[in-house]
Short mmCIF file of C-alpha atoms in Angstrom, two decimals:
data_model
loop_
_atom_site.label_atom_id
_atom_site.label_comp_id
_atom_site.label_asym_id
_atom_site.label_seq_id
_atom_site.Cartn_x
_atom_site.Cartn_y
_atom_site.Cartn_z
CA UNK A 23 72.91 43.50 54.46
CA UNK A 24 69.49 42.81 55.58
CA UNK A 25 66.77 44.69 56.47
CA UNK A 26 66.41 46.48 60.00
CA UNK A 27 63.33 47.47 61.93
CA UNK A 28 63.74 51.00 63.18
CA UNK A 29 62.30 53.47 65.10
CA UNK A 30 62.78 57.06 64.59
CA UNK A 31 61.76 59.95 67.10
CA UNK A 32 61.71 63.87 66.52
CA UNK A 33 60.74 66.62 68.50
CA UNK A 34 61.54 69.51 66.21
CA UNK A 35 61.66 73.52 66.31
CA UNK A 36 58.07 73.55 66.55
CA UNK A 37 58.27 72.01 70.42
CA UNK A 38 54.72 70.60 70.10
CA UNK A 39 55.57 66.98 70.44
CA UNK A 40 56.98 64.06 69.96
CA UNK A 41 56.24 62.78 66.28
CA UNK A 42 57.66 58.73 65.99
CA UNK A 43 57.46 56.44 63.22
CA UNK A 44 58.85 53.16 61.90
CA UNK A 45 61.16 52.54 58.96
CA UNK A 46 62.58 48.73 57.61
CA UNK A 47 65.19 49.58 55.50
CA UNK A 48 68.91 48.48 54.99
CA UNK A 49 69.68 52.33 54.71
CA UNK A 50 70.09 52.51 51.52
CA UNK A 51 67.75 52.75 48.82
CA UNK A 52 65.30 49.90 50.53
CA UNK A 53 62.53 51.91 52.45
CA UNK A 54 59.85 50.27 53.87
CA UNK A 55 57.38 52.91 55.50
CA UNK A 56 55.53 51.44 58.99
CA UNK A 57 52.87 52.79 61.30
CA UNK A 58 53.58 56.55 63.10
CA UNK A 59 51.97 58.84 65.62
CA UNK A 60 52.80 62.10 67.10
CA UNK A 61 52.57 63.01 70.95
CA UNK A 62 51.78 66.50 72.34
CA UNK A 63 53.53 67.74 74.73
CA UNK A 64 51.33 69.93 77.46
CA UNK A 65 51.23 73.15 77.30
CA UNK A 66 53.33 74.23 80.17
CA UNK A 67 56.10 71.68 79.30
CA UNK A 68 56.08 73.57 76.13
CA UNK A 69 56.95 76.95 78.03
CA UNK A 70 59.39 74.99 79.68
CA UNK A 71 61.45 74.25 76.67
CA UNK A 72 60.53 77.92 75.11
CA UNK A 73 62.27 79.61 78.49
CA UNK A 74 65.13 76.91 77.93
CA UNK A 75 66.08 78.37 74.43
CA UNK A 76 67.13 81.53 76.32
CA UNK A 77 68.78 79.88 78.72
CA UNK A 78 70.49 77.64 76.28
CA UNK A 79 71.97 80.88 74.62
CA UNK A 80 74.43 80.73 77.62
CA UNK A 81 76.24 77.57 76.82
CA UNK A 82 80.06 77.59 76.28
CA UNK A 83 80.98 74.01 76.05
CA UNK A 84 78.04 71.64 74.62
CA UNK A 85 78.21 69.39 77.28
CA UNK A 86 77.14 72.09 79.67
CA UNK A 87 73.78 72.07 81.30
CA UNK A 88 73.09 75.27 82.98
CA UNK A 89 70.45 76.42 84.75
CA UNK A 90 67.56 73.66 84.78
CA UNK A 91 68.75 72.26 81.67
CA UNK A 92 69.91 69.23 83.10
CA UNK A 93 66.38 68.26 84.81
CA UNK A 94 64.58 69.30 81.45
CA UNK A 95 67.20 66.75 79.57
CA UNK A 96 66.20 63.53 81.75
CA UNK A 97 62.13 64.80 81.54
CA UNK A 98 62.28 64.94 77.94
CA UNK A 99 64.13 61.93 77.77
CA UNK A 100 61.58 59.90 79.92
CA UNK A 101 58.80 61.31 77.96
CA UNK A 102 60.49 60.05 74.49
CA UNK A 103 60.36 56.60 76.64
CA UNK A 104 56.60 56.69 77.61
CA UNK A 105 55.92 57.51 73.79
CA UNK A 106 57.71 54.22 72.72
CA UNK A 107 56.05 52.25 75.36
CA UNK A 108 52.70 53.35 74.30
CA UNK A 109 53.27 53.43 70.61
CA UNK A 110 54.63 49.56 71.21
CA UNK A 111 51.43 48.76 73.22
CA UNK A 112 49.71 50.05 70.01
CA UNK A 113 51.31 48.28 67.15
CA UNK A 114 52.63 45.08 69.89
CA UNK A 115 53.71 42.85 66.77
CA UNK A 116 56.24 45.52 66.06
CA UNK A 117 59.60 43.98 66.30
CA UNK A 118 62.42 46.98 66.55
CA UNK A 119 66.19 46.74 66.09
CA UNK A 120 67.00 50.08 67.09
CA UNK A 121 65.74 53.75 68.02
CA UNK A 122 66.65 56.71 66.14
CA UNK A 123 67.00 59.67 68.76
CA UNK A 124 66.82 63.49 67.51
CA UNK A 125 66.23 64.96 71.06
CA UNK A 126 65.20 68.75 70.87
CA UNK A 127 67.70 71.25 69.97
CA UNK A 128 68.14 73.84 72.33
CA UNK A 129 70.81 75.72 71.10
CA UNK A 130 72.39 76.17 66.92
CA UNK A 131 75.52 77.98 66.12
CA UNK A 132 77.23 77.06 63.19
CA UNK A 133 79.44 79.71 63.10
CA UNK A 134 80.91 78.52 66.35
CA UNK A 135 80.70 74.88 65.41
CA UNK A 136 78.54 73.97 67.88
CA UNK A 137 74.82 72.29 68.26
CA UNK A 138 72.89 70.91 71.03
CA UNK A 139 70.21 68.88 71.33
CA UNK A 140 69.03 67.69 74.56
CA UNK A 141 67.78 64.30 75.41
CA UNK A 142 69.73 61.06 77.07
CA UNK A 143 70.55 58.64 74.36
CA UNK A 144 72.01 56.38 77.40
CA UNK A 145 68.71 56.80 79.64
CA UNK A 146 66.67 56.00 76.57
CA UNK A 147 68.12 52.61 76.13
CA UNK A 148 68.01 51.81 79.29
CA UNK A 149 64.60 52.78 79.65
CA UNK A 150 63.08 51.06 76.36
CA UNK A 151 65.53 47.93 76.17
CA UNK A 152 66.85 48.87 72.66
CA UNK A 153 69.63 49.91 71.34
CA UNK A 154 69.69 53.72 70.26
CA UNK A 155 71.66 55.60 67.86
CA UNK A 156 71.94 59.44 69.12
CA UNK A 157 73.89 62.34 69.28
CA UNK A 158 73.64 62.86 65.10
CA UNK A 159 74.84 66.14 64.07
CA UNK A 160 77.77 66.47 66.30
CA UNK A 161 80.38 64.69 64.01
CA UNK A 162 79.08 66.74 60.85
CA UNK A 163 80.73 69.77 62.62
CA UNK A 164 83.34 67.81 63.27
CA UNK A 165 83.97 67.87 60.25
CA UNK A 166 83.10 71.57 58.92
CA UNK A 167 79.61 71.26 58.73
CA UNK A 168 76.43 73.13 59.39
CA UNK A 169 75.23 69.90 61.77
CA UNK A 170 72.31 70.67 59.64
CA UNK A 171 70.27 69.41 57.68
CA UNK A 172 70.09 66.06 57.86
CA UNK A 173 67.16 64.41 56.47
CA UNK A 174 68.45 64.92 52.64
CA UNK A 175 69.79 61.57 52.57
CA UNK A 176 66.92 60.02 53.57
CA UNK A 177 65.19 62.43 50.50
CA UNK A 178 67.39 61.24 48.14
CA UNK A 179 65.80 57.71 49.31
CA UNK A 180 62.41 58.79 49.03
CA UNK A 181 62.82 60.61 45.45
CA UNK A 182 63.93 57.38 44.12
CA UNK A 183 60.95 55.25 45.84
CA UNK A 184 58.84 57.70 43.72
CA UNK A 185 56.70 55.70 41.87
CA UNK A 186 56.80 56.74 37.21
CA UNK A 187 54.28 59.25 37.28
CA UNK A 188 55.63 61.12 40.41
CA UNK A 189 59.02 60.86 39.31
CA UNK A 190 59.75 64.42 38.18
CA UNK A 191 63.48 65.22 38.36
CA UNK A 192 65.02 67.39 39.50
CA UNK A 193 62.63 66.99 42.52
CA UNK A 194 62.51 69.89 45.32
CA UNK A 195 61.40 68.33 49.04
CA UNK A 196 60.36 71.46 51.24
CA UNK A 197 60.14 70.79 55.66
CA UNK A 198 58.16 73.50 56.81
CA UNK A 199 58.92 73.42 60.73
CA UNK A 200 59.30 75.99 62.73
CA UNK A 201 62.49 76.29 60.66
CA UNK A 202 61.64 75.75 56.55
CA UNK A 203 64.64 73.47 55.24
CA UNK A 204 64.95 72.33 51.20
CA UNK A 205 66.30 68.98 49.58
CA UNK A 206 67.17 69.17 45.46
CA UNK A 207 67.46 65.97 44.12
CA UNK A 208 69.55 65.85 41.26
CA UNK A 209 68.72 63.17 38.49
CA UNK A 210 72.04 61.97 39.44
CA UNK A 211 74.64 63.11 42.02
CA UNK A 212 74.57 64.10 45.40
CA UNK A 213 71.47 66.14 47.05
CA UNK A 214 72.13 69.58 47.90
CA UNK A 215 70.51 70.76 50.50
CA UNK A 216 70.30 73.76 53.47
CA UNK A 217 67.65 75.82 55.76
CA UNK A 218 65.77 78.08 53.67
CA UNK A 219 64.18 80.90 55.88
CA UNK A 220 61.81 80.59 58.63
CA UNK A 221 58.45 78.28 58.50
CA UNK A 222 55.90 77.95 61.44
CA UNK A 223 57.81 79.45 64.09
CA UNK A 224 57.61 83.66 63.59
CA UNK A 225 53.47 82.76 62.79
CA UNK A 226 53.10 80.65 66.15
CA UNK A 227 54.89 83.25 67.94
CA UNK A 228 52.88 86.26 66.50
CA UNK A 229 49.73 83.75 67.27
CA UNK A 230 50.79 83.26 70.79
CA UNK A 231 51.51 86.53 71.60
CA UNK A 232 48.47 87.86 70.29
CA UNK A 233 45.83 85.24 71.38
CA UNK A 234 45.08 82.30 73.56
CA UNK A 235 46.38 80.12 70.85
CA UNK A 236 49.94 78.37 69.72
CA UNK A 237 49.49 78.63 66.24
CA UNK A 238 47.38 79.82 63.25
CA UNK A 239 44.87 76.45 62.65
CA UNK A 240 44.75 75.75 58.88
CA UNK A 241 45.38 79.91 58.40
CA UNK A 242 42.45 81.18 59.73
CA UNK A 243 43.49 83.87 61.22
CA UNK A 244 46.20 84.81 58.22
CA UNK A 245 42.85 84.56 55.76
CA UNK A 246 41.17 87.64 57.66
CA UNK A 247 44.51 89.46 56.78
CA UNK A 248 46.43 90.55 53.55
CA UNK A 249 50.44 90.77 53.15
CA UNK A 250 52.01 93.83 53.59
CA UNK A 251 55.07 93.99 50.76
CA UNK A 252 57.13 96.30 52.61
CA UNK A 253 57.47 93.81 55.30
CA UNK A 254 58.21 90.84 53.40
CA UNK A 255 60.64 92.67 51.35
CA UNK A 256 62.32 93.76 54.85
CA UNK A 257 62.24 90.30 56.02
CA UNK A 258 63.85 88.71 52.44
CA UNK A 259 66.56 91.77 52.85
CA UNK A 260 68.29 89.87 55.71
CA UNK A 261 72.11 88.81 55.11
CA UNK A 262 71.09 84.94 55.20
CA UNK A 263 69.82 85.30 52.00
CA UNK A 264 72.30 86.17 50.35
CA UNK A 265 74.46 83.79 51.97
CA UNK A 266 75.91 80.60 49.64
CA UNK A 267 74.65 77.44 51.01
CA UNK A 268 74.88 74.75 52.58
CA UNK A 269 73.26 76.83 55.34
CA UNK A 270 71.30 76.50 58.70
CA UNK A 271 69.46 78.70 60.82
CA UNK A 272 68.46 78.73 64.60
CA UNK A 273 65.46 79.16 65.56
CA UNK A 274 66.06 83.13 67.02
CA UNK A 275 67.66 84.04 64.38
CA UNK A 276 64.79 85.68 63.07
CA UNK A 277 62.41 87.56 65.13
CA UNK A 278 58.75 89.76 65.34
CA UNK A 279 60.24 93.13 65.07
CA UNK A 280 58.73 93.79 61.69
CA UNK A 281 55.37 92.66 61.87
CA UNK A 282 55.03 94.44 65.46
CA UNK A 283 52.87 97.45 64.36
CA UNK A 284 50.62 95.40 62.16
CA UNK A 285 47.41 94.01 63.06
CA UNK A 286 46.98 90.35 63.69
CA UNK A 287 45.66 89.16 60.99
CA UNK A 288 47.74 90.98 58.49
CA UNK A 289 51.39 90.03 60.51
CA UNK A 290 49.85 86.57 60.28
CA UNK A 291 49.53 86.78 56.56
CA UNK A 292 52.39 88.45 55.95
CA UNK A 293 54.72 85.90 57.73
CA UNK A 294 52.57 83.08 55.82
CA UNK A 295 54.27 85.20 52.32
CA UNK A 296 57.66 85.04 53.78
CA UNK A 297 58.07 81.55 54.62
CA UNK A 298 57.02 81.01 51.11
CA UNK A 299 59.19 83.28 48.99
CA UNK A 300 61.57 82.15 51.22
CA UNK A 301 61.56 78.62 50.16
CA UNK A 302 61.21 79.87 46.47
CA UNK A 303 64.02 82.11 46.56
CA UNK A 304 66.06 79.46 47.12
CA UNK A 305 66.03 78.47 43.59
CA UNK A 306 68.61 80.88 43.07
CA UNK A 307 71.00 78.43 45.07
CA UNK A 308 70.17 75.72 42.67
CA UNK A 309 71.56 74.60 39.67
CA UNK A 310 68.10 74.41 38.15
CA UNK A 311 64.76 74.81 38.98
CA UNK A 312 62.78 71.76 40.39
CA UNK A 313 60.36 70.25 38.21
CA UNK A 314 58.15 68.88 41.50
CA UNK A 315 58.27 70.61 44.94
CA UNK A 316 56.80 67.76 47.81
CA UNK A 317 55.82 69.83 50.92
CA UNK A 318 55.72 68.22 54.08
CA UNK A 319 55.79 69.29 57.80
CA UNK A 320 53.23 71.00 59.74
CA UNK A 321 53.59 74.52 57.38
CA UNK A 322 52.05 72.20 54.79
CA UNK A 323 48.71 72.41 56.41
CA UNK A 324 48.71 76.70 56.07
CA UNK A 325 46.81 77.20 52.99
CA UNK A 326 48.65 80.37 52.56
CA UNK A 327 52.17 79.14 52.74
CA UNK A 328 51.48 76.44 49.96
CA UNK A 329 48.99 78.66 48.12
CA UNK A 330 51.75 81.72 47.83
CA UNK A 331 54.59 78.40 46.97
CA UNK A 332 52.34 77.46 44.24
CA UNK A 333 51.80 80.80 42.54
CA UNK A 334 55.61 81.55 42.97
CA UNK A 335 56.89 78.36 40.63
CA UNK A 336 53.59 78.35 38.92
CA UNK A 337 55.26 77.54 35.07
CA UNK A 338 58.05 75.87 35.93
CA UNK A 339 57.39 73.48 37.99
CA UNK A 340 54.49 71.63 40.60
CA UNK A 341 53.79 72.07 44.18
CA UNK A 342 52.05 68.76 45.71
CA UNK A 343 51.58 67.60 49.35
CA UNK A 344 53.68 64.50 50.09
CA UNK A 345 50.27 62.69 50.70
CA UNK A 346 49.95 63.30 47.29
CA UNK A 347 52.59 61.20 46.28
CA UNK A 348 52.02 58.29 48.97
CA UNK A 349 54.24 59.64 51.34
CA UNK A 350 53.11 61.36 55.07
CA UNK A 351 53.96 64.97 55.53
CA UNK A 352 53.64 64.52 59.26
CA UNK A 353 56.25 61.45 59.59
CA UNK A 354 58.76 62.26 57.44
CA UNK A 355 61.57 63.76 60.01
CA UNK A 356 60.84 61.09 62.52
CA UNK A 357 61.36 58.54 59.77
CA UNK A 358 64.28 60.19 58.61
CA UNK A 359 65.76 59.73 61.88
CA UNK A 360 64.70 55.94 61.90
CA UNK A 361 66.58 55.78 58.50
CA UNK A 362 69.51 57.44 59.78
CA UNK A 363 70.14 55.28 62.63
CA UNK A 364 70.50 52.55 60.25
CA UNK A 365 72.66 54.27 58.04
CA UNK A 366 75.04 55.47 61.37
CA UNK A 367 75.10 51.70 62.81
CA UNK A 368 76.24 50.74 58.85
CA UNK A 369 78.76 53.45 59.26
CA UNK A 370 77.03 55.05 55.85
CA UNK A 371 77.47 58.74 55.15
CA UNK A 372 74.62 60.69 56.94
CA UNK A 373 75.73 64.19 55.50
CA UNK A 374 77.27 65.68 52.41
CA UNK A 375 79.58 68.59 51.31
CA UNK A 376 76.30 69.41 48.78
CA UNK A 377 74.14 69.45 52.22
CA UNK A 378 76.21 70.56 55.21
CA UNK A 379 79.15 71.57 53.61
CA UNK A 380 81.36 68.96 55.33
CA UNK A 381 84.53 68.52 54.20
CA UNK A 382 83.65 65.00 52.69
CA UNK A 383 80.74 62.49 53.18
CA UNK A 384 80.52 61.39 56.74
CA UNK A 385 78.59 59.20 59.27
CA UNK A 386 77.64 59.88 62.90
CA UNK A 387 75.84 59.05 65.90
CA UNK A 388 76.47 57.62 69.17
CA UNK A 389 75.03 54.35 69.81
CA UNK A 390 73.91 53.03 73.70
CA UNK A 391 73.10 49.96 74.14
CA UNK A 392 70.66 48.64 77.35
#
């Protein structure tokens, strides 16, 4: 099997952009990392996809596009096109096989077996001239599984790319998003895998409800504040954690209501100290503690979040930022999903039983073609 140039685009639960990046890879163990870049999305498209969530909440069937749904689909779609276009007129020597299409998830209910991410898969290819592989998660639940996560395989990938030094297994990689997910990789085996608690999104909606800003930059605000242990321990007494995993979360299925009589900088601190010990306390899901934790996504860049991380496993294991390890904190989803696309055109397993809870290892995707 030889190598294929891919494209992967995600516009995650932090509905700030478009982040895209290129993988070569036979989607396997071969991982070639290429150029990336990350488009914003305005700030009133933003709102746009915000008010969507609620009406989202209304879907019965996921095909269904109520409300304005269904104009917001084909916008975000052409929007994922201009980004192609312009990262192409970038990097024009770049030479793509395929596109790897996340769209932005609008709606997450495992417990009904359902997912849905918006964004045209068809359109896309049509619009770009290359083939795209979309549509990911669906089959998962097909299957019995949390449609989430799905970058682990592309982890395990990564943790064996690790160069002698970095090489620490067992090997912990934390997402912070707007949802904080966690990928153990086992010396050998399968990764396991699962959401671990909430990461940027309760801070950028205390931020934004509180100021003329959409999120804390580089915990400024948070550093004015201090954590207030009765609210963190109200927030790590929720049912989820106590749940077995494989596990995902939506995005509302945590909310302000405990931070609301705090002051601003002390609800933004406090939520900093819950999406850490959240991530930590998922060691007790684990069969043993990581050696190395890589950190990557935009939480990575809240001094507070990695600061409280690194005083949590401070003993028994390592906290670095995936840029300190040669990898990009910034790229990794969207090169996940360039990764994946690969592995779904091979017909490869893109989830586990260890990472979804699927009933065995399957593939997915839809592919459209120009």
């Amino acid at each position: 099997m030889g190598l294929k140039c891919a494209i992967g685009l995600m516009s995650g639960t932090s509905m700030d952009g478009i982040d895209i990046a290129v993988v070569e890879t036979d989607g396997e163990q071969i991982v070639r990392r290429g150029s990336s870049g990350f488009f914003a999305y305005d700030a009133t498209f933003r709102q746009r996809i915000e008010r969507a969530l609620e009406v989202a909440r209304t879907i019965k069937d996921r095909d269904e596009r109520p409300g304005d749904l269904a104009d917001l689909e084909r916008e975000i779609t052409v929007h994922h096109a201009d980004a192609v276009r312009a990262f192409l007129a970038a990097y024009p020597a770049l030479r793509p096989d395929l596109i790897g299409f996340h769209g932005q998830t609008v709606f997450h209910a495992p417990d009904r077996g359902m997912t849905v991410q918006i964004g045209d898969g068809e359109l896309l290819a049509l619009e770009t001239g290359l083939p795209v592989v979309w549509d990911m998660r669906a089959n998962d639940m097909r299957h019995g599984g949390q449609g989430a996560p799905l970058v682990p395989a592309y982890h395990a990938a990564l943790a064996a790319s690790l160069d002698d030094e970095n090489r620490m297994m067992p090997v912990c990689f934390v997402n912070i998003g707007g949802i904080s997910n966690i990928t153990f990789v086992p010396q050998e085996g399968d990764p396991i895998a699962f959401d671990s608690g909430p990461g940027n999104a309760l801070i950028d909606q205390w931020i934004g409800l509180h100021t003329n800003m959409s999120f804390d930059a580089d915990g400024r605000i948070a550093g004015q504040g201090m954590v207030v242990e009765e609210v963190v321990s109200e927030y790590l007494g929720s049912t989820f954690f106590t749940k077995p995993a494989p596990k995902s979360l939506d995005r509302n299925d945590f909310d302000l209501i405990h931070v609301k009589d705090l002051a601003v900088a002390d609800g933004a601190r406090t939520l900093a100290a819950v999406s850490a010990r959240a991530i930590h306390a998922s060691v007790r899901l684990l069969p043993e503690e990581p050696r190395l934790w890589i950190v990557a996504g935009g939480g990575r860049k809240n001094p507070h979040i990695v600061g409280d991380l690194r005083d949590a496993v401070a003993g028994s294991g390592k906290v670095l930022m995936a840029e300190d390890v040669g990898l990009d904190g910034d790229a990794m989803e969207a090169e996940a999903w360039a990764y994946l696309a690969v592995r779904a055109k091979r017909g490869l397993p893109l989830t586990f039983p260890t990472t979804t809870g699927c009933l065995q290892p399957v593939s997915g995707g839809l592919l459209a073609t120009p």
